[in-house]
Amino acid sequence: MKPINRREFLRTLGYGAASFAGAHLLSACNTFLPQTSPRPFEGEPDVEIRLTAKPGQVPIFPGAPTNVWRYEAVVQMGPAESIQTIPGSYLGPIFNLKTGTNLRVHFANELPEESVVHWHGLHVPDHADGHPRLAIPGSETYTYNFTVMDRAGTYWYHPHPHGITGPQVHRGLAGLFLIHDDQERALGLPDGDRDLPMVIQDRVFDAENQLVYDPSVMGMYGDRILVNGTPDYELDVDRGAYRLRLLNGSNARIYKLAWEDGTPLQVIGTEGGLLEAPIEKKVITLAPAQRLELWVDFGRWNAGETVSMVNLPSSAVGGDEGFPIFTAKVRESEREDARLLEVFPRHDALELGDAVNANEPRVFVLGMGMGMRWMINGRTFEMTDVARDERVRLGDAEVWEFVNQGMGGGMMGGMNQAHPMHIHGLQFKVLGRQVDPRGAQVYDSLKDGFVDAGWHDTVLVTPGERVRLLMRFTDFEGLYMYHCHNLEHEDMGMMRNYRVA
Ligand code: C2O
Ligand code: CU
Ligand code: CU
């Protein structure tokens, strides 16, 4: 396919404001903002945690243990259940907090290099956002103070130092951050041991069971799938309802997930919490950093049966083959009466009409420049650099548009890769997508799995595609980031700052 330049690309798409003002896109007006109740957090926290990053060893395979880097946590004040460790896993402890909690975390870096913790998906002040400029060297401590303001949902945390996020996450540094609120509690969703985190990652191990980090320009892809840090993950389930919280914690791999027997998936939540209504899908696409929550009635399978969640082949890089992700074994038990509510509570409105630039969005073009560098609008990451078109006003709602040039991406147009684009500090709505029908293989192979409803902090932009997002910058001024969450793309510079003022 011949590369096309940007102007031709725009023409090919017949692109203009009008094409986005279509009825189904305007129906996205019916959207709701996460609840926030900003309050300055001074004085004593409700929960105080010491979080340490340090080298360690875990048994992953028979034989030699694997050298990893991992987070460990100690609750210094507040309920002990504020953290929950996953036994035997390199993954960090799971934070379990309620909306409104004033949280203090003392991050102790006991690694042989600099690091910093980013609370992915959380709406926090910029000094607590884990920007790489705030990275601390080994043997230092950084204290985070923030109020947990987000809705109930599945968030996570991971390192964010400049240029070495990919290798640090690959060595094991990542953990879930679960938020609960009263609205969620009132829904009576499965909880306790029926509420299961499922962190999906891929890794390469050598013959001595050690991790091998050897990425290409496409990112780091592994040949072993781990769930919660365990290969060939199995789970014993009763014949009742479960809540599965899926996080794609992989550096680069995009998954196309389904039950092996074709049973539909009931999606109840996205990155920013519960949907307004469950959505039934045959397949779900899960890009790096994305979360989807499923409600599953294992009673639909017979006692003694097993059912696997599988990755289906796709045109995404590294997604060419099918393979199992995990297997559920249904225990000998009576089928329980399991029913899912049809409608979940709604939240404060954010309407397209609120956006100051609804007709002329901020456009960010994703591509590859000279020297095989992934770029955004022709720029790569500079620690504190903020361009004119990266300044936004506190309180404004805006439409942002990410454009993946794909084959049109210039000299390296052959790099036909999808980019999971992530914006720090907020949750956004996906208003719509447009794709260049030529060269849309990746889009075609993944689109059935997209869950664009609900609130998101990461959206997949496939080659030849333009995706429009609606967001509002609330509560905090300061320096935040937006970037590709393929961690190798991020480390190679596909990341920029935006400033709220
Ligand atoms: Cu999870 Cu800036 O990333
Ligand atoms: Cu983030
Ligand atoms: Cu990318």
Short mmCIF file of C-alpha atoms and ligand atoms in Angstrom, two decimals:
data_model
loop_
_atom_site.label_atom_id
_atom_site.label_comp_id
_atom_site.label_asym_id
_atom_site.label_seq_id
_atom_site.Cartn_x
_atom_site.Cartn_y
_atom_site.Cartn_z
CA MET A 1 0.00 0.00 0.00
CA LYS A 2 1.31 3.42 -0.97
CA PRO A 3 1.81 5.86 1.88
CA ILE A 4 -0.45 8.90 1.72
CA ASN A 5 0.26 12.29 3.17
CA ARG A 6 -1.84 13.93 5.80
CA ARG A 7 -3.86 16.14 3.48
CA GLU A 8 -4.75 13.22 1.22
CA PHE A 9 -5.60 11.20 4.25
CA LEU A 10 -8.07 13.82 5.43
CA ARG A 11 -9.66 13.98 2.02
CA THR A 12 -9.89 10.21 1.76
CA LEU A 13 -11.96 10.17 4.87
CA GLY A 14 -14.26 12.94 3.63
CA TYR A 15 -13.46 14.34 6.97
CA GLY A 16 -15.06 17.41 8.44
CA ALA A 17 -17.05 18.65 11.37
CA ALA A 18 -20.29 17.59 9.72
CA SER A 19 -19.36 13.93 9.54
CA PHE A 20 -18.94 13.86 13.27
CA ALA A 21 -22.21 15.61 14.00
CA GLY A 22 -24.15 12.49 13.06
CA ALA A 23 -27.10 11.49 15.16
CA HIS A 24 -25.49 8.53 16.90
CA LEU A 25 -22.57 10.67 17.91
CA LEU A 26 -24.78 13.36 19.35
CA SER A 27 -26.48 10.71 21.38
CA ALA A 28 -23.20 10.60 23.26
CA CYS A 29 -24.57 13.74 24.94
CA ASN A 30 -26.30 11.37 27.23
CA THR A 31 -23.17 10.95 29.26
CA PHE A 32 -22.23 11.39 32.85
CA LEU A 33 -19.16 12.60 34.69
CA PRO A 34 -17.60 10.72 37.55
CA GLN A 35 -18.66 12.17 40.87
CA THR A 36 -16.11 14.39 42.47
CA SER A 37 -16.12 16.16 45.78
CA PRO A 38 -12.89 18.10 45.87
CA ARG A 39 -11.66 18.94 49.28
CA PRO A 40 -8.25 20.04 50.29
CA PHE A 41 -6.59 17.29 52.16
CA GLU A 42 -4.60 18.68 55.00
CA GLY A 43 -3.72 17.20 58.32
CA GLU A 44 -4.12 13.53 59.15
CA PRO A 45 -4.97 10.96 56.47
CA ASP A 46 -7.64 8.26 56.87
CA VAL A 47 -5.27 5.67 55.49
CA GLU A 48 -1.48 5.76 55.53
CA ILE A 49 0.56 3.19 53.65
CA ARG A 50 4.25 2.57 53.18
CA LEU A 51 4.83 1.23 49.68
CA THR A 52 8.27 -0.13 48.91
CA ALA A 53 9.66 -1.08 45.51
CA LYS A 54 12.51 -3.56 45.77
CA PRO A 55 14.15 -6.57 44.17
CA GLY A 56 12.86 -9.98 45.24
CA GLN A 57 12.32 -13.55 44.13
CA VAL A 58 9.13 -15.49 43.43
CA PRO A 59 8.55 -19.08 42.39
CA ILE A 60 6.74 -18.92 39.02
CA PHE A 61 7.83 -22.21 37.45
CA PRO A 62 9.18 -25.43 38.95
CA GLY A 63 12.90 -25.10 39.63
CA ALA A 64 14.70 -21.81 40.15
CA PRO A 65 12.71 -18.86 41.48
CA THR A 66 12.43 -15.80 39.25
CA ASN A 67 14.19 -12.56 40.10
CA VAL A 68 11.66 -9.75 40.01
CA TRP A 69 11.12 -6.21 41.21
CA ARG A 70 8.00 -5.84 43.27
CA TYR A 71 5.94 -3.56 45.42
CA GLU A 72 5.30 -4.37 49.06
CA ALA A 73 2.98 -2.44 51.31
CA VAL A 74 2.39 -1.95 55.02
CA VAL A 75 -0.70 -0.21 56.38
CA GLN A 76 0.52 2.31 58.95
CA MET A 77 -2.86 3.82 59.71
CA GLY A 78 -6.42 2.84 58.81
CA PRO A 79 -8.12 -0.50 58.10
CA ALA A 80 -5.80 -3.45 57.47
CA GLU A 81 -8.02 -4.43 54.50
CA SER A 82 -6.81 -1.29 52.71
CA ILE A 83 -4.26 -3.56 51.11
CA GLN A 84 -4.51 -7.18 50.09
CA THR A 85 -1.53 -9.16 48.86
CA ILE A 86 -1.77 -11.80 46.14
CA PRO A 87 0.03 -14.81 47.67
CA GLY A 88 3.02 -15.97 45.66
CA SER A 89 2.68 -13.26 43.02
CA TYR A 90 5.20 -10.65 41.94
CA LEU A 91 2.27 -8.25 41.51
CA GLY A 92 1.97 -5.45 44.01
CA PRO A 93 -0.64 -5.52 46.77
CA ILE A 94 -4.18 -4.59 45.80
CA PHE A 95 -5.31 -1.28 47.25
CA ASN A 96 -8.92 -1.43 48.48
CA LEU A 97 -10.24 2.02 49.31
CA LYS A 98 -13.48 3.94 49.46
CA THR A 99 -14.23 7.09 47.55
CA GLY A 100 -13.50 10.04 49.79
CA THR A 101 -10.56 8.44 51.59
CA ASN A 102 -7.70 10.79 52.39
CA LEU A 103 -4.73 8.69 51.45
CA ARG A 104 -1.09 9.13 52.29
CA VAL A 105 1.45 6.83 50.65
CA HIS A 106 5.13 6.90 51.52
CA PHE A 107 6.83 5.46 48.49
CA ALA A 108 10.25 4.05 49.35
CA ASN A 109 12.43 3.34 46.36
CA GLU A 110 14.76 0.46 47.17
CA LEU A 111 15.59 -0.24 43.54
CA PRO A 112 19.05 0.31 42.06
CA GLU A 113 17.63 3.07 39.82
CA GLU A 114 15.15 5.93 39.90
CA SER A 115 11.41 5.35 40.00
CA VAL A 116 8.09 7.03 40.72
CA VAL A 117 4.55 5.72 41.23
CA HIS A 118 1.67 6.68 38.95
CA TRP A 119 -1.92 6.05 40.06
CA HIS A 120 -3.35 5.12 36.70
CA GLY A 121 -6.86 6.44 36.09
CA LEU A 122 -7.09 8.44 39.28
CA HIS A 123 -8.01 12.11 39.42
CA VAL A 124 -5.22 13.43 41.64
CA PRO A 125 -3.27 16.68 42.05
CA ASP A 126 -0.29 16.88 39.72
CA HIS A 127 2.27 16.45 42.51
CA ALA A 128 0.66 13.07 43.22
CA ASP A 129 0.38 11.96 39.59
CA GLY A 130 3.77 10.26 39.30
CA HIS A 131 5.16 12.45 36.54
CA PRO A 132 8.70 11.34 35.57
CA ARG A 133 10.10 14.72 36.69
CA LEU A 134 9.19 13.61 40.22
CA ALA A 135 11.16 10.35 40.06
CA ILE A 136 13.36 9.68 43.06
CA PRO A 137 16.68 7.82 43.09
CA GLY A 138 17.14 4.55 44.95
CA SER A 139 17.02 4.79 48.77
CA GLU A 140 14.85 7.92 48.75
CA THR A 141 11.20 8.33 49.73
CA TYR A 142 8.40 10.37 48.17
CA THR A 143 5.14 11.05 49.96
CA TYR A 144 1.85 11.17 48.10
CA ASN A 145 -1.13 12.92 49.65
CA PHE A 146 -4.43 12.82 47.88
CA THR A 147 -8.12 12.25 48.35
CA VAL A 148 -9.53 9.29 46.47
CA MET A 149 -12.14 11.10 44.39
CA ASP A 150 -12.99 8.59 41.69
CA ARG A 151 -16.02 6.36 41.34
CA ALA A 152 -15.98 2.74 42.34
CA GLY A 153 -13.94 0.85 39.80
CA THR A 154 -10.77 -0.93 38.82
CA TYR A 155 -7.74 1.31 38.66
CA TRP A 156 -4.04 0.45 38.97
CA TYR A 157 -0.59 1.75 39.76
CA HIS A 158 2.80 1.31 38.17
CA PRO A 159 6.17 3.07 37.78
CA HIS A 160 6.58 6.02 35.42
CA PRO A 161 10.28 7.02 35.30
CA HIS A 162 11.54 8.56 32.10
CA GLY A 163 12.58 5.98 29.50
CA ILE A 164 12.50 2.95 31.82
CA THR A 165 8.82 2.40 32.55
CA GLY A 166 8.65 -0.63 30.20
CA PRO A 167 11.48 -2.58 31.84
CA GLN A 168 10.33 -1.71 35.38
CA VAL A 169 6.78 -2.90 34.75
CA HIS A 170 8.12 -5.97 32.97
CA ARG A 171 10.16 -6.92 36.04
CA GLY A 172 6.94 -7.02 38.03
CA LEU A 173 6.15 -3.53 39.28
CA ALA A 174 2.39 -3.06 39.01
CA GLY A 175 -0.67 -3.47 41.19
CA LEU A 176 -4.41 -2.95 41.25
CA PHE A 177 -6.11 -0.04 42.97
CA LEU A 178 -9.75 -0.86 43.63
CA ILE A 179 -12.17 1.84 44.64
CA HIS A 180 -15.55 1.20 46.26
CA ASP A 181 -18.47 3.53 46.91
CA ASP A 182 -21.96 3.36 48.38
CA GLN A 183 -23.68 3.44 45.02
CA GLU A 184 -21.78 0.36 43.95
CA ARG A 185 -22.44 -1.41 47.26
CA ALA A 186 -26.17 -0.84 46.82
CA LEU A 187 -26.12 -2.83 43.58
CA GLY A 188 -25.30 -6.07 45.36
CA LEU A 189 -22.72 -7.15 42.81
CA PRO A 190 -20.75 -10.29 43.64
CA ASP A 191 -18.08 -9.49 46.21
CA GLY A 192 -15.60 -11.13 48.56
CA ASP A 193 -14.25 -14.27 46.90
CA ARG A 194 -16.73 -13.71 44.05
CA ASP A 195 -14.95 -10.49 43.06
CA LEU A 196 -11.87 -11.62 41.18
CA PRO A 197 -9.04 -9.46 39.88
CA MET A 198 -7.50 -10.85 36.70
CA VAL A 199 -4.31 -9.08 35.66
CA ILE A 200 -3.26 -10.36 32.25
CA GLN A 201 0.41 -10.06 31.26
CA ASP A 202 2.77 -11.67 28.78
CA ARG A 203 6.45 -12.33 29.48
CA VAL A 204 9.51 -14.08 28.10
CA PHE A 205 11.49 -16.38 30.42
CA ASP A 206 14.84 -18.00 29.74
CA ALA A 207 15.77 -21.62 30.52
CA GLU A 208 16.67 -20.58 34.10
CA ASN A 209 13.19 -19.12 34.69
CA GLN A 210 14.50 -15.55 34.46
CA LEU A 211 12.69 -12.70 32.75
CA VAL A 212 14.06 -11.57 29.41
CA TYR A 213 13.38 -7.98 28.38
CA ASP A 214 14.24 -7.61 24.72
CA PRO A 215 11.74 -5.33 22.99
CA SER A 216 11.57 -4.28 19.35
CA VAL A 217 10.24 -1.00 18.02
CA MET A 218 6.83 -2.71 18.12
CA GLY A 219 7.08 -3.20 21.87
CA MET A 220 7.81 -6.06 24.24
CA TYR A 221 5.78 -9.19 23.50
CA GLY A 222 5.99 -12.33 25.60
CA ASP A 223 5.34 -15.95 24.72
CA ARG A 224 3.99 -16.86 28.17
CA ILE A 225 0.67 -15.59 29.47
CA LEU A 226 0.41 -14.92 33.19
CA VAL A 227 -2.73 -14.08 35.13
CA ASN A 228 -2.10 -12.46 38.51
CA GLY A 229 1.52 -13.49 38.07
CA THR A 230 0.74 -17.20 37.48
CA PRO A 231 1.13 -19.15 34.21
CA ASP A 232 -1.65 -21.55 33.12
CA TYR A 233 -3.96 -19.83 35.57
CA GLU A 234 -6.85 -21.89 36.87
CA LEU A 235 -9.74 -20.89 39.01
CA ASP A 236 -12.29 -23.03 40.83
CA VAL A 237 -15.74 -21.53 40.71
CA ASP A 238 -19.17 -22.25 42.11
CA ARG A 239 -22.25 -22.32 39.89
CA GLY A 240 -23.12 -18.72 40.69
CA ALA A 241 -22.38 -15.12 39.78
CA TYR A 242 -18.89 -13.61 39.78
CA ARG A 243 -17.38 -10.24 39.06
CA LEU A 244 -14.18 -10.47 37.03
CA ARG A 245 -12.00 -7.38 36.87
CA LEU A 246 -9.77 -7.72 33.83
CA LEU A 247 -6.69 -5.52 33.53
CA ASN A 248 -4.39 -5.75 30.56
CA GLY A 249 -1.13 -5.19 32.43
CA SER A 250 0.99 -6.19 29.43
CA ASN A 251 3.59 -3.83 28.03
CA ALA A 252 2.40 -4.01 24.42
CA ARG A 253 0.08 -6.90 23.65
CA ILE A 254 -3.51 -6.24 22.62
CA TYR A 255 -5.94 -9.01 23.48
CA LYS A 256 -9.12 -10.10 21.77
CA LEU A 257 -10.85 -12.14 24.43
CA ALA A 258 -13.78 -14.55 24.36
CA TRP A 259 -15.06 -17.65 26.11
CA GLU A 260 -13.84 -20.61 24.10
CA ASP A 261 -17.36 -21.98 23.64
CA GLY A 262 -18.73 -18.67 22.35
CA THR A 263 -20.77 -17.86 25.46
CA PRO A 264 -21.49 -14.10 25.39
CA LEU A 265 -19.67 -11.82 27.82
CA GLN A 266 -21.60 -9.43 30.07
CA VAL A 267 -19.54 -6.25 30.38
CA ILE A 268 -20.50 -4.17 33.41
CA GLY A 269 -17.59 -1.77 33.78
CA THR A 270 -14.75 0.04 32.04
CA GLU A 271 -11.70 2.00 33.22
CA GLY A 272 -13.83 4.65 34.91
CA GLY A 273 -16.25 2.37 36.75
CA LEU A 274 -19.61 0.76 36.13
CA LEU A 275 -21.52 1.25 32.89
CA GLU A 276 -25.03 2.68 32.90
CA ALA A 277 -26.24 -0.73 31.72
CA PRO A 278 -24.54 -4.05 31.07
CA ILE A 279 -23.41 -4.70 27.50
CA GLU A 280 -23.37 -8.14 25.93
CA LYS A 281 -20.38 -8.92 23.70
CA LYS A 282 -19.14 -11.96 21.80
CA VAL A 283 -15.55 -10.72 22.09
CA ILE A 284 -13.83 -7.94 23.97
CA THR A 285 -10.74 -6.02 22.91
CA LEU A 286 -8.41 -5.19 25.78
CA ALA A 287 -5.49 -2.91 24.97
CA PRO A 288 -2.60 -2.27 27.36
CA ALA A 289 -3.74 -0.43 30.53
CA GLN A 290 -7.43 -0.95 29.76
CA ARG A 291 -9.80 -2.54 32.25
CA LEU A 292 -13.12 -4.25 31.64
CA GLU A 293 -15.31 -5.73 34.31
CA LEU A 294 -17.42 -8.77 33.55
CA TRP A 295 -20.38 -10.26 35.34
CA VAL A 296 -20.29 -14.01 34.84
CA ASP A 297 -22.85 -16.61 35.85
CA PHE A 298 -20.79 -19.80 36.07
CA GLY A 299 -24.04 -21.65 36.72
CA ARG A 300 -24.61 -21.75 32.99
CA TRP A 301 -21.95 -24.44 32.83
CA ASN A 302 -22.41 -27.86 34.41
CA ALA A 303 -20.58 -29.00 37.51
CA GLY A 304 -17.30 -30.59 36.51
CA GLU A 305 -17.04 -28.63 33.27
CA THR A 306 -14.15 -26.32 32.47
CA VAL A 307 -14.33 -23.19 30.40
CA SER A 308 -11.38 -21.16 29.16
CA MET A 309 -11.10 -17.54 28.29
CA VAL A 310 -9.09 -17.44 25.10
CA ASN A 311 -7.28 -14.89 23.02
CA LEU A 312 -8.60 -15.00 19.44
CA PRO A 313 -6.34 -14.36 16.46
CA SER A 314 -6.40 -10.75 15.24
CA SER A 315 -4.43 -8.44 12.97
CA ALA A 316 -2.94 -6.55 15.90
CA VAL A 317 0.81 -6.92 16.24
CA GLY A 318 1.46 -9.99 18.35
CA GLY A 319 -2.20 -10.95 18.14
CA ASP A 320 -1.90 -13.30 15.21
CA GLU A 321 -2.41 -16.47 17.20
CA GLY A 322 -5.11 -17.85 19.45
CA PHE A 323 -4.16 -19.13 22.90
CA PRO A 324 -5.78 -19.66 26.30
CA ILE A 325 -5.65 -16.93 28.97
CA PHE A 326 -7.11 -18.78 31.97
CA THR A 327 -9.41 -21.70 32.74
CA ALA A 328 -12.33 -21.83 35.13
CA LYS A 329 -13.26 -25.23 36.62
CA VAL A 330 -16.85 -25.41 37.74
CA ARG A 331 -17.17 -27.09 41.13
CA GLU A 332 -19.73 -29.71 42.06
CA SER A 333 -22.48 -27.44 43.40
CA GLU A 334 -26.13 -26.44 43.00
CA ARG A 335 -26.86 -23.80 40.43
CA GLU A 336 -27.50 -20.54 42.25
CA ASP A 337 -30.10 -18.02 41.27
CA ALA A 338 -27.97 -15.35 39.64
CA ARG A 339 -29.42 -12.27 38.06
CA LEU A 340 -27.80 -9.10 36.82
CA LEU A 341 -29.44 -5.72 37.23
CA GLU A 342 -30.39 -4.13 33.94
CA VAL A 343 -29.57 -0.56 34.86
CA PHE A 344 -26.89 0.95 37.03
CA PRO A 345 -27.01 4.44 38.59
CA ARG A 346 -26.13 7.44 36.51
CA HIS A 347 -23.72 10.27 37.18
CA ASP A 348 -23.31 13.98 36.63
CA ALA A 349 -23.70 15.03 33.03
CA LEU A 350 -20.94 15.98 30.62
CA GLU A 351 -22.41 16.98 27.28
CA LEU A 352 -20.81 17.44 23.92
CA GLY A 353 -22.29 20.93 23.86
CA ASP A 354 -20.15 21.81 26.87
CA ALA A 355 -16.96 21.35 24.91
CA VAL A 356 -15.38 24.66 23.97
CA ASN A 357 -13.98 23.08 20.81
CA ALA A 358 -16.70 20.60 19.89
CA ASN A 359 -16.42 21.45 16.19
CA GLU A 360 -12.69 21.91 15.99
CA PRO A 361 -11.15 19.42 18.34
CA ARG A 362 -7.57 19.39 19.47
CA VAL A 363 -5.93 17.01 17.03
CA PHE A 364 -3.03 14.77 17.97
CA VAL A 365 -1.42 12.89 15.10
CA LEU A 366 0.29 9.63 15.99
CA GLY A 367 3.12 8.45 13.80
CA MET A 368 6.73 7.63 13.46
CA GLY A 369 9.42 10.13 12.58
CA MET A 370 13.10 10.14 11.73
CA GLY A 371 15.29 7.72 13.60
CA MET A 372 12.37 5.34 14.23
CA ARG A 373 10.94 7.52 16.98
CA TRP A 374 7.25 7.28 17.79
CA MET A 375 5.81 10.79 17.95
CA ILE A 376 2.72 12.82 18.75
CA ASN A 377 2.20 15.78 16.44
CA GLY A 378 5.79 15.37 15.31
CA ARG A 379 7.14 15.80 18.82
CA THR A 380 8.70 13.39 21.25
CA PHE A 381 8.77 13.60 25.02
CA GLU A 382 10.66 16.45 26.71
CA MET A 383 10.52 16.41 30.48
CA THR A 384 8.66 19.67 31.13
CA ASP A 385 7.94 20.89 27.61
CA VAL A 386 4.38 22.04 26.91
CA ALA A 387 3.58 23.25 23.40
CA ARG A 388 0.93 25.90 22.64
CA ASP A 389 -1.56 23.25 21.65
CA GLU A 390 -1.01 21.37 24.90
CA ARG A 391 -2.36 24.06 27.23
CA VAL A 392 -5.92 23.70 28.49
CA ARG A 393 -8.06 25.78 30.85
CA LEU A 394 -9.18 24.56 34.22
CA GLY A 395 -12.91 23.87 34.10
CA ASP A 396 -13.12 23.55 30.33
CA ALA A 397 -14.66 20.60 28.55
CA GLU A 398 -12.87 19.73 25.33
CA VAL A 399 -12.93 17.34 22.43
CA TRP A 400 -9.61 15.68 21.67
CA GLU A 401 -8.97 13.66 18.58
CA PHE A 402 -6.24 11.08 18.17
CA VAL A 403 -5.31 10.30 14.57
CA ASN A 404 -3.33 7.16 13.79
CA GLN A 405 -1.75 7.70 10.40
CA GLY A 406 -1.07 3.98 10.06
CA MET A 407 0.22 3.31 6.57
CA GLY A 408 0.14 7.05 5.97
CA GLY A 409 2.68 7.58 8.71
CA GLY A 410 5.52 8.62 6.41
CA MET A 411 8.85 6.90 6.03
CA MET A 412 8.03 4.29 8.60
CA GLY A 413 4.48 3.86 7.37
CA GLY A 414 5.05 0.13 7.42
CA MET A 415 4.71 0.35 11.18
CA ASN A 416 1.05 -0.32 11.01
CA GLN A 417 0.50 -0.38 14.75
CA ALA A 418 -2.43 0.42 16.97
CA HIS A 419 -1.74 2.86 19.82
CA PRO A 420 -3.56 2.60 23.18
CA MET A 421 -3.71 6.32 24.01
CA HIS A 422 -3.92 7.27 27.67
CA ILE A 423 -4.61 10.63 29.30
CA HIS A 424 -3.58 11.21 32.91
CA GLY A 425 -5.73 12.73 35.60
CA LEU A 426 -9.20 12.18 34.19
CA GLN A 427 -11.72 9.84 32.64
CA PHE A 428 -13.11 10.63 29.18
CA LYS A 429 -15.98 9.59 26.93
CA VAL A 430 -15.42 8.10 23.48
CA LEU A 431 -17.55 10.20 21.09
CA GLY A 432 -16.88 8.31 17.90
CA ARG A 433 -14.46 6.69 15.50
CA GLN A 434 -13.74 7.08 11.83
CA VAL A 435 -11.55 4.75 9.89
CA ASP A 436 -9.94 4.86 6.48
CA PRO A 437 -11.47 1.74 4.94
CA ARG A 438 -8.24 1.06 3.05
CA GLY A 439 -5.77 -0.69 5.27
CA ALA A 440 -8.23 -1.12 8.12
CA GLN A 441 -7.32 -4.75 8.81
CA VAL A 442 -6.45 -4.10 12.43
CA TYR A 443 -9.65 -2.13 12.99
CA ASP A 444 -11.72 -4.80 11.26
CA SER A 445 -10.23 -7.57 13.34
CA LEU A 446 -10.71 -5.78 16.68
CA LYS A 447 -13.76 -3.53 16.33
CA ASP A 448 -16.32 -6.11 17.46
CA GLY A 449 -14.57 -6.14 20.80
CA PHE A 450 -14.51 -2.39 21.43
CA VAL A 451 -16.46 -1.20 24.46
CA ASP A 452 -16.69 2.54 23.84
CA ALA A 453 -19.57 3.19 26.25
CA GLY A 454 -18.79 4.40 29.74
CA TRP A 455 -15.76 6.19 31.12
CA HIS A 456 -12.24 5.52 29.93
CA ASP A 457 -8.69 6.64 30.50
CA THR A 458 -7.19 4.63 27.65
CA VAL A 459 -8.55 4.20 24.13
CA LEU A 460 -7.20 2.08 21.30
CA VAL A 461 -6.55 3.97 18.05
CA THR A 462 -5.95 1.54 15.19
CA PRO A 463 -4.04 2.33 11.98
CA GLY A 464 -5.99 4.67 9.72
CA GLU A 465 -8.37 5.57 12.52
CA ARG A 466 -9.37 8.86 14.17
CA VAL A 467 -11.01 8.70 17.54
CA ARG A 468 -12.78 11.59 19.25
CA LEU A 469 -12.93 11.95 23.01
CA LEU A 470 -14.84 14.25 25.35
CA MET A 471 -13.28 15.27 28.66
CA ARG A 472 -13.28 17.98 31.29
CA PHE A 473 -10.31 19.34 33.25
CA THR A 474 -11.50 19.80 36.78
CA ASP A 475 -10.18 20.64 40.24
CA PHE A 476 -6.41 20.66 39.64
CA GLU A 477 -4.05 22.90 37.77
CA GLY A 478 -0.66 21.58 36.79
CA LEU A 479 1.38 19.36 34.57
CA TYR A 480 -0.16 16.09 33.38
CA MET A 481 0.67 13.69 30.61
CA TYR A 482 -0.87 11.92 27.69
CA HIS A 483 0.85 9.08 25.92
CA CYS A 484 0.74 5.78 24.18
CA HIS A 485 0.44 2.99 26.78
CA ASN A 486 2.42 0.58 24.68
CA LEU A 487 5.18 1.02 27.25
CA GLU A 488 7.97 0.71 24.72
CA HIS A 489 6.37 3.40 22.56
CA GLU A 490 6.07 5.54 25.68
CA ASP A 491 9.70 4.96 26.61
CA MET A 492 10.72 5.80 23.05
CA GLY A 493 9.10 9.21 23.40
CA MET A 494 5.46 8.75 22.39
CA MET A 495 4.43 10.82 25.36
CA ARG A 496 3.80 14.53 25.95
CA ASN A 497 2.78 16.88 28.73
CA TYR A 498 -0.38 18.92 28.86
CA ARG A 499 -0.81 21.79 31.26
CA VAL A 500 -4.03 22.73 33.04
CA ALA A 501 -4.08 26.40 34.06
CU1 C2O B 1 -0.55 3.88 33.15
CU2 C2O B 1 1.16 7.41 32.18
O1 C2O B 1 0.32 5.59 32.62
CU CU B 2 -2.06 6.98 33.81
CU CU B 3 1.94 3.39 20.47
#
